[in-house]
Amino acid sequence: MTENDSSRTPQTASRARNRFDMGLTLTTTRQGRKTLLKDSTYDTPTRSTSDVAELLKLGAAVEADDKENSSEETGAHAAAGQDIYGFQRRVVRKRGASSLRGRSTRGRRGGTVKASRGRPSKDAENEDDDDDEEEEPLVPTNNGSSSDEADGADSAYAEHLDFAQTGPTYERYFQGLHTTRAPKTSDNTLSKLPTQSLSETHAILKSVPLKHKHELQLLESLHRRQFRQWYFELSNKFNLVFYGYGSKRRLINMFASQCSDAPVVIINGYFPALNLKQTLEKIASEALELSATGSVADIAALIHGYFESKSRAIDHMYVVVHNIDGLCLRKHQAALSVLASSPRIHFLASVDHIEAPLIWDTSSITKFNWIWHDLTTFEPYTVETSYENLSTETKKIGPRGVLHVLASLTENAKGVFRVLAEFQIAESIMDTKQSAEMPYNSYFTMCRDQFLVSSETTFRSQLTEFRDHKVIQSRHTPDGTEFVFIPLPSSTLETILESM
């Protein structure tokens, strides 16, 4: 051995030892996971050259095994990507690149190799050169002519359909975003559904079994225990208002039937064609034997004055108003508050609208003098909704529908409707044998005299709007005369006019 060879061996061993002493950590690969190779026997600063050489040989063998496993995994991933998306992965190897230059580098699977600050040995550089592989981005494969591309598109679409059924959910979502085929639409429409009559709807609702029967009975018994408390509050000149989920009609009527010391008047505010004026007139004439005329406020003041007088025949009276927040009673809260302000008129009311307190101002709240009670019953609103159109058949429009139509029209259009409605109400009061229908020419003349329309064209357009919503209908006689009418009773028309 020459002098140079003898000097190289200690230098190589010294470099390897320095590299190991500065904290270089070798890792092995076992089933795709990193395992730290560490031995307690090498913790001492003095190590032999043979031990270091054996350790470097072991590291080289581990790296060779790691390369073989990595090449197999890369090929498997590339084949899977090409089967699903038609892409190919190409791996480019860099020659002569060193990864240990005084900084840490990241391995192929996320492991970190720490380099020493000293000069690395040649063996370490050769080992690190094997790790310098970079992956190019996925590029689509382009093999074959244009005809082959068309066949490939069909096969790709078939693979897409297969992948859309068997692939992961997130992959199928992004794959569906790039589908070129137009989605299929169904020919089924709502008009093809069978119609359902109102009687069938009520029969279906009645067949629904009652749930939580025992719990509802317990809840009702708890509410009935409060009857004495309610009666005590009424006798102390307070009025009661009940809220809560479920129909409160049956329980309130049960309490009113036990108030046998005075007449009880029940007003159903949920009725869509309720006329408060007629209701108060009947109370004044039948219960109090008074002749009442005038507006709703005048009749309410007359009843209030009766109970304030000393010559009254009835000492006090109970008034029950179901759904005082109903559509037909919202504009008459001032008149009802006048009745409730009398200490001898005991008011019981229920509300179901979530914004019901907003219909009362400060003056009305003071007159009502409410005490609020939670009366949750969880009972269905069978009676309250019996006047609603729950069927799918085409029927005549109701009072609520008429009000919705009128709310979207101009003042002149509302005036056109008012002319015909007042005519039908007047005809019904006269009780003539003639039908409450108005000739078309007379109708146009009255609307033009009131400056509601300026020409027959404008009048025709107004009638078309009402006919489209089935608010106004017309018929032709054999001699060609046209008559128009509103298909609603006079009591309902009066309610609509009051709500306009």
Coordinates of C-alpha atoms in Angstrom, one line a residue:
M1 CA 0.0 0.0 0.0
T2 CA 1.4 3.4 -0.9
E3 CA 1.7 6.4 1.2
N4 CA -1.2 8.1 -0.5
D5 CA -3.4 5.0 -0.1
S6 CA -2.6 4.8 3.5
S7 CA -3.5 8.5 4.0
R8 CA -6.8 8.1 2.2
T9 CA -8.1 5.4 4.4
P10 CA -8.0 7.3 7.6
Q11 CA -9.4 10.4 5.9
T12 CA -12.4 8.4 4.5
A13 CA -13.0 6.8 7.8
S14 CA -12.7 10.2 9.5
R15 CA -15.2 11.8 7.1
A16 CA -17.7 8.9 7.6
R17 CA -17.2 9.1 11.3
N18 CA -17.7 12.9 11.3
R19 CA -20.7 12.6 9.2
F20 CA -22.2 10.1 11.6
D21 CA -21.2 12.1 14.7
M22 CA -22.8 15.3 13.3
G23 CA -26.2 13.7 13.4
L24 CA -26.8 12.0 10.1
T25 CA -29.8 9.7 10.4
L26 CA -30.3 6.8 8.0
T27 CA -33.8 5.5 7.5
T28 CA -35.1 2.1 6.2
T29 CA -38.3 1.4 4.3
R30 CA -40.6 -1.4 5.5
Q31 CA -44.0 -1.7 3.8
G32 CA -44.1 1.9 2.7
R33 CA -43.4 3.4 6.2
K34 CA -40.2 5.0 7.5
T35 CA -38.4 3.3 10.5
L36 CA -35.6 5.0 12.3
L37 CA -32.4 2.9 12.4
K38 CA -30.6 3.6 15.6
D39 CA -28.4 1.6 17.8
S40 CA -27.3 2.4 21.4
T41 CA -23.9 1.0 20.8
Y42 CA -23.0 3.9 18.5
D43 CA -23.8 6.6 21.1
T44 CA -20.2 6.9 22.2
P45 CA -18.0 9.4 20.3
T46 CA -15.3 6.7 19.6
R47 CA -16.2 4.3 16.8
S48 CA -14.2 2.0 14.7
T49 CA -13.9 2.3 10.9
S50 CA -15.3 -1.2 10.3
D51 CA -18.5 -0.4 12.2
V52 CA -19.0 2.7 10.1
A53 CA -18.4 0.8 6.9
E54 CA -20.9 -1.9 7.9
L55 CA -23.4 0.8 8.6
L56 CA -22.9 2.4 5.2
K57 CA -23.3 -1.0 3.5
L58 CA -26.5 -1.6 5.3
G59 CA -27.8 1.9 4.3
A60 CA -26.9 1.1 0.6
A61 CA -28.8 -2.1 0.8
V62 CA -31.8 -0.4 2.3
E63 CA -31.8 2.3 -0.4
A64 CA -31.7 -0.3 -3.1
D65 CA -34.8 -2.0 -1.6
D66 CA -36.5 1.4 -1.3
K67 CA -35.9 2.1 -5.0
E68 CA -37.4 -1.2 -6.0
N69 CA -40.5 -0.7 -3.9
S70 CA -40.8 2.9 -5.1
S71 CA -40.7 1.9 -8.8
E72 CA -43.4 -0.7 -8.2
E73 CA -45.7 1.8 -6.5
T74 CA -45.0 4.4 -9.1
G75 CA -46.0 2.0 -11.9
A76 CA -49.2 1.0 -10.0
H77 CA -50.2 4.6 -9.5
A78 CA -49.5 5.5 -13.1
A79 CA -51.5 2.5 -14.4
A80 CA -54.5 3.5 -12.1
G81 CA -54.4 7.1 -13.3
Q82 CA -54.2 6.0 -16.9
D83 CA -57.2 3.7 -16.5
I84 CA -59.3 6.4 -14.8
Y85 CA -58.4 9.6 -16.5
G86 CA -56.3 8.6 -19.5
F87 CA -53.1 10.3 -18.1
Q88 CA -49.5 9.0 -17.9
R89 CA -46.8 9.7 -15.4
R90 CA -43.3 10.2 -16.5
V91 CA -40.4 10.2 -14.0
V92 CA -37.2 12.1 -15.0
R93 CA -33.9 11.4 -13.1
K94 CA -31.4 14.1 -12.6
R95 CA -27.8 13.2 -12.9
G96 CA -25.0 14.7 -10.8
A97 CA -27.2 16.5 -8.3
S98 CA -26.4 16.4 -4.7
S99 CA -29.0 16.7 -2.0
L100 CA -26.7 17.2 0.9
R101 CA -25.4 20.7 0.6
G102 CA -25.8 22.0 4.1
R103 CA -29.6 21.8 4.1
S104 CA -32.3 19.2 4.7
T105 CA -34.0 17.5 1.8
R106 CA -37.3 15.6 1.7
G107 CA -37.5 12.0 0.6
R108 CA -39.9 10.4 -1.8
R109 CA -42.4 9.5 1.0
G110 CA -42.2 12.5 3.2
G111 CA -39.2 11.4 5.4
T112 CA -36.5 14.0 6.1
V113 CA -32.7 13.4 5.9
K114 CA -30.6 15.8 7.9
A115 CA -27.2 16.7 6.5
S116 CA -24.1 17.6 8.6
R117 CA -22.4 20.9 8.1
G118 CA -19.1 19.2 7.3
R119 CA -18.0 18.1 3.9
P120 CA -19.9 15.0 2.8
S121 CA -18.1 11.8 1.7
K122 CA -18.2 10.4 -1.8
D123 CA -20.2 7.4 -0.7
A124 CA -22.8 9.7 0.8
E125 CA -23.0 11.7 -2.4
N126 CA -23.5 8.5 -4.5
E127 CA -26.3 7.4 -2.1
D128 CA -28.0 10.7 -2.3
D129 CA -27.9 10.9 -6.1
D130 CA -30.3 8.0 -6.2
D131 CA -32.9 10.0 -4.3
D132 CA -33.0 13.0 -6.7
E133 CA -36.0 12.1 -8.8
E134 CA -38.6 14.6 -9.9
E135 CA -42.1 13.9 -11.2
E136 CA -43.4 15.8 -14.2
P137 CA -47.1 16.9 -14.1
L138 CA -49.7 14.6 -15.5
V139 CA -49.9 14.9 -19.3
P140 CA -52.6 13.4 -21.5
T141 CA -51.6 10.5 -23.7
N142 CA -51.9 11.1 -27.5
N143 CA -51.5 7.9 -29.4
G144 CA -53.1 7.1 -32.7
S145 CA -54.8 9.0 -35.5
S146 CA -58.1 11.0 -35.4
S147 CA -60.2 7.9 -35.9
D148 CA -58.4 6.3 -32.9
E149 CA -59.2 9.5 -30.9
A150 CA -62.9 9.1 -31.7
D151 CA -62.8 5.5 -30.6
G152 CA -60.9 6.5 -27.5
A153 CA -63.5 9.2 -26.7
D154 CA -66.2 6.5 -26.7
S155 CA -64.2 4.2 -24.6
A156 CA -63.4 7.0 -22.2
Y157 CA -67.0 7.9 -21.9
A158 CA -67.8 4.2 -21.2
E159 CA -65.1 4.2 -18.6
H160 CA -66.5 7.4 -17.1
L161 CA -69.9 5.7 -16.8
D162 CA -68.3 2.7 -15.1
F163 CA -66.3 5.0 -12.8
A164 CA -69.4 7.1 -12.0
Q165 CA -71.1 4.0 -10.6
T166 CA -68.1 2.4 -8.7
G167 CA -65.7 5.3 -8.0
P168 CA -65.5 7.2 -4.8
T169 CA -68.1 9.9 -4.1
Y170 CA -65.7 12.9 -4.3
E171 CA -64.1 11.6 -7.5
R172 CA -67.6 11.0 -9.1
Y173 CA -68.5 14.6 -8.2
F174 CA -65.6 16.2 -10.0
Q175 CA -65.9 13.7 -12.9
G176 CA -69.5 14.7 -13.3
L177 CA -68.5 18.4 -13.7
H178 CA -66.7 17.7 -16.9
T179 CA -69.4 15.5 -18.5
T180 CA -70.0 16.7 -22.1
R181 CA -73.3 14.9 -22.5
A182 CA -76.5 16.9 -21.8
P183 CA -78.5 15.6 -18.8
K184 CA -81.8 13.9 -19.5
T185 CA -85.0 15.7 -18.4
S186 CA -88.2 14.0 -17.3
D187 CA -91.5 14.4 -19.2
N188 CA -93.5 14.1 -15.9
T189 CA -95.3 17.3 -15.0
L190 CA -97.6 18.3 -12.2
S191 CA -100.5 18.5 -14.6
K192 CA -100.3 14.7 -15.1
L193 CA -100.9 14.0 -11.4
P194 CA -104.5 12.9 -10.6
T195 CA -106.8 15.5 -9.1
Q196 CA -108.0 15.2 -5.5
S197 CA -111.4 16.4 -4.4
L198 CA -112.1 18.2 -1.1
S199 CA -114.0 15.3 0.3
E200 CA -111.1 13.0 -0.4
T201 CA -108.7 15.4 1.3
H202 CA -110.9 15.5 4.5
A203 CA -111.2 11.7 4.4
I204 CA -107.4 11.3 4.3
L205 CA -106.9 13.8 7.1
K206 CA -109.4 12.0 9.3
S207 CA -107.7 8.7 8.7
V208 CA -104.4 10.0 10.2
P209 CA -104.0 8.3 13.6
L210 CA -103.6 10.5 16.7
K211 CA -100.1 10.4 18.1
H212 CA -99.2 10.7 21.8
K213 CA -102.7 10.2 23.0
H214 CA -101.9 9.8 26.7
E215 CA -99.6 12.8 26.7
L216 CA -102.2 15.0 25.2
Q217 CA -104.8 13.8 27.7
L218 CA -102.4 14.7 30.5
L219 CA -101.8 18.2 29.0
E220 CA -105.5 18.8 28.7
S221 CA -106.0 17.8 32.4
L222 CA -103.4 20.3 33.4
H223 CA -105.1 23.1 31.4
R224 CA -108.5 22.3 32.9
R225 CA -107.0 22.8 36.4
Q226 CA -106.6 26.4 35.4
F227 CA -110.3 27.1 34.9
R228 CA -110.8 28.5 38.4
Q229 CA -107.8 30.8 37.9
W230 CA -109.3 32.1 34.6
Y231 CA -112.7 32.7 36.2
F232 CA -111.0 34.6 39.1
E233 CA -109.1 36.8 36.7
L234 CA -112.3 37.6 34.7
S235 CA -114.2 38.5 37.9
N236 CA -111.4 41.0 38.7
K237 CA -112.0 43.0 35.5
F238 CA -109.2 41.4 33.4
N239 CA -109.5 40.0 29.9
L240 CA -107.8 36.8 28.8
V241 CA -105.8 36.1 25.7
F242 CA -104.5 32.6 24.9
Y243 CA -101.6 31.6 22.7
G244 CA -99.7 28.5 21.9
Y245 CA -99.3 25.8 19.3
G246 CA -102.5 23.8 18.4
S247 CA -106.2 24.5 18.2
K248 CA -107.5 26.2 21.3
R249 CA -111.1 26.3 20.2
R250 CA -112.4 23.2 22.0
L251 CA -110.8 23.9 25.3
I252 CA -112.0 27.6 25.4
N253 CA -115.5 26.5 24.5
M254 CA -115.4 24.0 27.3
F255 CA -114.5 26.8 29.7
A256 CA -117.2 29.1 28.3
S257 CA -119.9 26.4 28.8
Q258 CA -119.2 26.4 32.5
C259 CA -119.8 30.2 32.7
S260 CA -123.5 29.9 33.2
D261 CA -124.0 33.0 35.2
A262 CA -124.3 35.3 32.1
P263 CA -124.9 35.1 28.3
V264 CA -122.0 33.9 26.2
V265 CA -121.3 35.2 22.7
I266 CA -118.9 33.3 20.5
I267 CA -117.4 34.9 17.4
N268 CA -115.4 32.8 15.0
G269 CA -112.7 35.1 13.7
Y270 CA -111.2 32.4 11.5
F271 CA -114.3 32.4 9.2
P272 CA -113.1 34.1 6.0
A273 CA -116.5 35.7 5.3
L274 CA -117.1 37.0 8.8
N275 CA -119.0 40.3 8.9
L276 CA -118.5 42.0 12.3
K277 CA -121.2 44.6 11.7
Q278 CA -123.9 41.9 11.3
T279 CA -122.5 40.0 14.3
L280 CA -122.8 43.1 16.5
E281 CA -126.2 43.9 15.2
K282 CA -127.4 40.4 16.2
I283 CA -125.9 40.8 19.7
A284 CA -127.6 44.1 20.2
S285 CA -131.0 43.0 18.8
E286 CA -131.3 39.4 20.1
A287 CA -129.3 39.5 23.4
L288 CA -129.8 43.1 24.5
E289 CA -133.0 43.9 22.6
L290 CA -131.6 47.1 21.1
S291 CA -132.1 48.5 17.7
A292 CA -128.6 49.1 16.3
T293 CA -127.7 51.0 13.1
G294 CA -124.6 52.7 11.8
S295 CA -121.0 51.6 11.5
V296 CA -119.2 49.0 13.5
A297 CA -117.7 51.6 15.9
D298 CA -121.2 53.1 16.5
I299 CA -122.7 49.7 17.3
A300 CA -119.8 48.9 19.6
A301 CA -120.2 52.2 21.5
L302 CA -124.0 51.5 21.8
I303 CA -123.4 48.1 23.5
H304 CA -120.7 49.6 25.7
G305 CA -123.2 52.3 26.8
Y306 CA -125.8 49.7 27.6
F307 CA -123.7 48.0 30.2
E308 CA -122.7 51.3 31.7
S309 CA -126.3 52.3 32.3
K310 CA -128.1 51.4 35.5
S311 CA -131.3 50.3 33.8
R312 CA -129.8 47.3 32.1
A313 CA -131.6 44.0 32.1
I314 CA -128.3 41.9 31.8
D315 CA -125.7 42.6 34.4
H316 CA -122.6 41.2 32.5
M317 CA -121.8 39.2 29.4
Y318 CA -119.0 36.9 28.2
V319 CA -117.6 37.4 24.7
V320 CA -115.4 34.6 23.2
V321 CA -113.4 35.5 20.0
H322 CA -111.6 32.6 18.4
N323 CA -108.7 34.0 16.4
I324 CA -109.0 37.6 17.2
D325 CA -106.1 38.1 14.8
G326 CA -108.1 36.7 11.9
L327 CA -108.2 38.5 8.5
C328 CA -111.7 39.8 8.9
L329 CA -111.1 41.3 12.4
R330 CA -107.7 43.0 12.0
K331 CA -109.3 46.3 11.0
H332 CA -111.8 46.3 13.8
Q333 CA -109.6 46.0 16.8
A334 CA -110.5 49.5 17.9
A335 CA -114.2 48.6 18.0
L336 CA -113.5 45.4 19.9
S337 CA -111.3 47.2 22.4
V338 CA -114.3 49.5 23.1
L339 CA -116.3 46.4 24.1
A340 CA -113.5 45.0 26.2
S341 CA -113.0 48.2 28.1
S342 CA -116.4 47.7 29.8
P343 CA -115.9 46.0 33.2
R344 CA -119.1 44.0 32.7
I345 CA -118.0 42.5 29.3
H346 CA -115.6 39.7 29.9
F347 CA -113.4 39.1 26.9
L348 CA -111.7 35.8 26.0
A349 CA -109.7 35.6 22.8
S350 CA -107.1 33.4 21.1
V351 CA -104.3 34.2 18.7
D352 CA -102.3 32.1 16.4
H353 CA -100.3 34.5 14.3
I354 CA -96.7 35.0 15.4
E355 CA -97.0 38.8 15.0
A356 CA -100.5 39.1 16.5
P357 CA -99.5 41.7 19.2
L358 CA -98.5 44.1 16.5
I359 CA -102.2 44.7 15.5
W360 CA -102.8 46.6 18.8
D361 CA -101.5 50.1 19.6
T362 CA -100.9 51.5 23.1
S363 CA -104.5 52.7 23.4
S364 CA -106.0 49.4 22.4
I365 CA -103.8 47.4 24.7
T366 CA -104.8 49.6 27.6
K367 CA -108.5 49.0 26.9
F368 CA -108.2 45.3 26.4
N369 CA -106.3 44.9 29.7
W370 CA -105.0 41.4 28.7
I371 CA -103.6 38.6 30.8
W372 CA -101.7 36.2 28.6
H373 CA -101.9 32.4 29.1
D374 CA -100.1 29.6 27.3
L375 CA -102.6 27.2 26.0
T376 CA -100.6 24.8 23.9
T377 CA -102.7 21.8 23.0
F378 CA -101.0 20.2 19.9
E379 CA -104.4 19.6 18.4
P380 CA -104.9 19.9 14.7
Y381 CA -106.6 23.0 13.2
T382 CA -109.4 20.9 11.7
V383 CA -112.3 23.4 12.1
E384 CA -110.1 26.5 11.5
T385 CA -108.9 25.2 8.2
S386 CA -112.1 23.7 7.0
Y387 CA -112.8 26.8 4.9
E388 CA -109.5 26.6 3.0
N389 CA -109.3 25.0 -0.4
L390 CA -107.2 21.9 0.3
S391 CA -108.1 20.1 -2.9
T392 CA -106.2 20.0 -6.2
E393 CA -109.3 20.6 -8.3
T394 CA -110.0 23.9 -10.0
K395 CA -112.6 25.8 -8.0
K396 CA -114.0 29.2 -7.7
I397 CA -111.9 31.8 -6.0
G398 CA -112.6 32.5 -2.4
P399 CA -112.7 35.7 -0.4
R400 CA -109.1 35.4 0.6
G401 CA -108.0 35.0 -3.0
V402 CA -110.0 38.0 -4.0
L403 CA -108.2 40.1 -1.5
H404 CA -104.9 38.9 -2.7
V405 CA -105.8 39.8 -6.3
L406 CA -107.1 43.3 -5.3
A407 CA -103.9 44.0 -3.3
S408 CA -101.9 43.8 -6.5
L409 CA -104.2 46.1 -8.6
T410 CA -104.4 49.8 -9.0
E411 CA -107.0 52.0 -7.3
N412 CA -109.0 52.4 -10.5
A413 CA -109.2 48.6 -10.8
K414 CA -110.4 48.3 -7.2
G415 CA -113.0 50.9 -8.0
V416 CA -114.2 48.8 -11.0
F417 CA -114.6 45.8 -8.7
R418 CA -116.4 47.9 -6.0
V419 CA -119.0 49.1 -8.5
L420 CA -120.1 45.6 -9.3
A421 CA -119.9 44.4 -5.7
E422 CA -122.1 47.2 -4.4
F423 CA -124.6 46.6 -7.2
Q424 CA -124.9 42.9 -6.2
I425 CA -125.3 43.7 -2.5
A426 CA -128.0 46.2 -3.3
E427 CA -129.8 43.7 -5.5
S428 CA -129.7 41.1 -2.7
I429 CA -131.1 43.5 -0.1
M430 CA -134.0 44.3 -2.4
D431 CA -134.8 40.6 -2.5
T432 CA -136.0 40.7 -6.1
K433 CA -136.5 37.6 -8.2
Q434 CA -134.0 38.9 -10.8
S435 CA -130.5 37.6 -10.6
A436 CA -127.7 39.9 -9.3
E437 CA -126.1 40.3 -12.7
M438 CA -125.2 43.6 -14.3
P439 CA -125.4 44.3 -18.1
Y440 CA -122.1 45.0 -19.6
N441 CA -123.1 48.3 -21.1
S442 CA -124.5 49.6 -17.8
Y443 CA -121.4 48.4 -16.0
F444 CA -119.1 50.3 -18.4
T445 CA -121.3 53.5 -18.2
M446 CA -121.1 53.5 -14.4
C447 CA -117.3 53.0 -14.3
R448 CA -116.9 55.8 -16.9
D449 CA -119.1 58.2 -15.0
Q450 CA -117.0 57.7 -11.9
F451 CA -113.8 58.3 -13.9
L452 CA -112.5 54.8 -13.3
V453 CA -111.9 54.1 -17.0
S454 CA -111.6 56.4 -20.0
S455 CA -112.4 54.1 -22.9
E456 CA -113.9 50.8 -23.6
T457 CA -110.5 49.4 -24.4
T458 CA -109.3 50.2 -20.9
F459 CA -112.5 48.7 -19.4
R460 CA -112.0 45.5 -21.3
S461 CA -108.4 45.2 -20.1
Q462 CA -109.6 45.6 -16.5
L463 CA -112.2 42.9 -17.0
T464 CA -109.6 40.6 -18.5
E465 CA -107.5 40.9 -15.4
F466 CA -110.4 39.9 -13.2
R467 CA -111.5 37.1 -15.5
D468 CA -108.1 35.6 -15.6
H469 CA -108.2 35.2 -11.8
K470 CA -111.9 34.1 -11.9
V471 CA -113.0 37.1 -9.8
I472 CA -115.5 38.3 -12.3
Q473 CA -117.4 36.0 -14.7
S474 CA -119.8 36.7 -17.5
R475 CA -122.5 35.0 -19.5
H476 CA -124.3 35.7 -22.8
T477 CA -128.0 35.5 -23.3
P478 CA -129.6 34.0 -26.5
D479 CA -130.1 37.6 -27.9
G480 CA -126.4 38.4 -27.5
T481 CA -126.6 40.5 -24.3
E482 CA -123.6 40.1 -22.0
F483 CA -124.0 40.1 -18.2
V484 CA -121.2 40.2 -15.6
F485 CA -121.2 39.1 -12.0
I486 CA -119.0 38.1 -9.1
P487 CA -119.5 34.5 -8.0
L488 CA -119.7 35.2 -4.3
P489 CA -122.6 35.8 -1.9
S490 CA -123.5 39.2 -0.7
S491 CA -122.2 38.6 2.8
T492 CA -118.8 37.7 1.5
L493 CA -118.8 40.8 -0.7
E494 CA -119.5 43.0 2.3
T495 CA -116.6 41.5 4.1
I496 CA -114.3 42.1 1.1
L497 CA -115.4 45.7 0.8
E498 CA -114.7 46.3 4.5
S499 CA -111.3 44.8 4.1
M500 CA -110.4 46.9 1.0

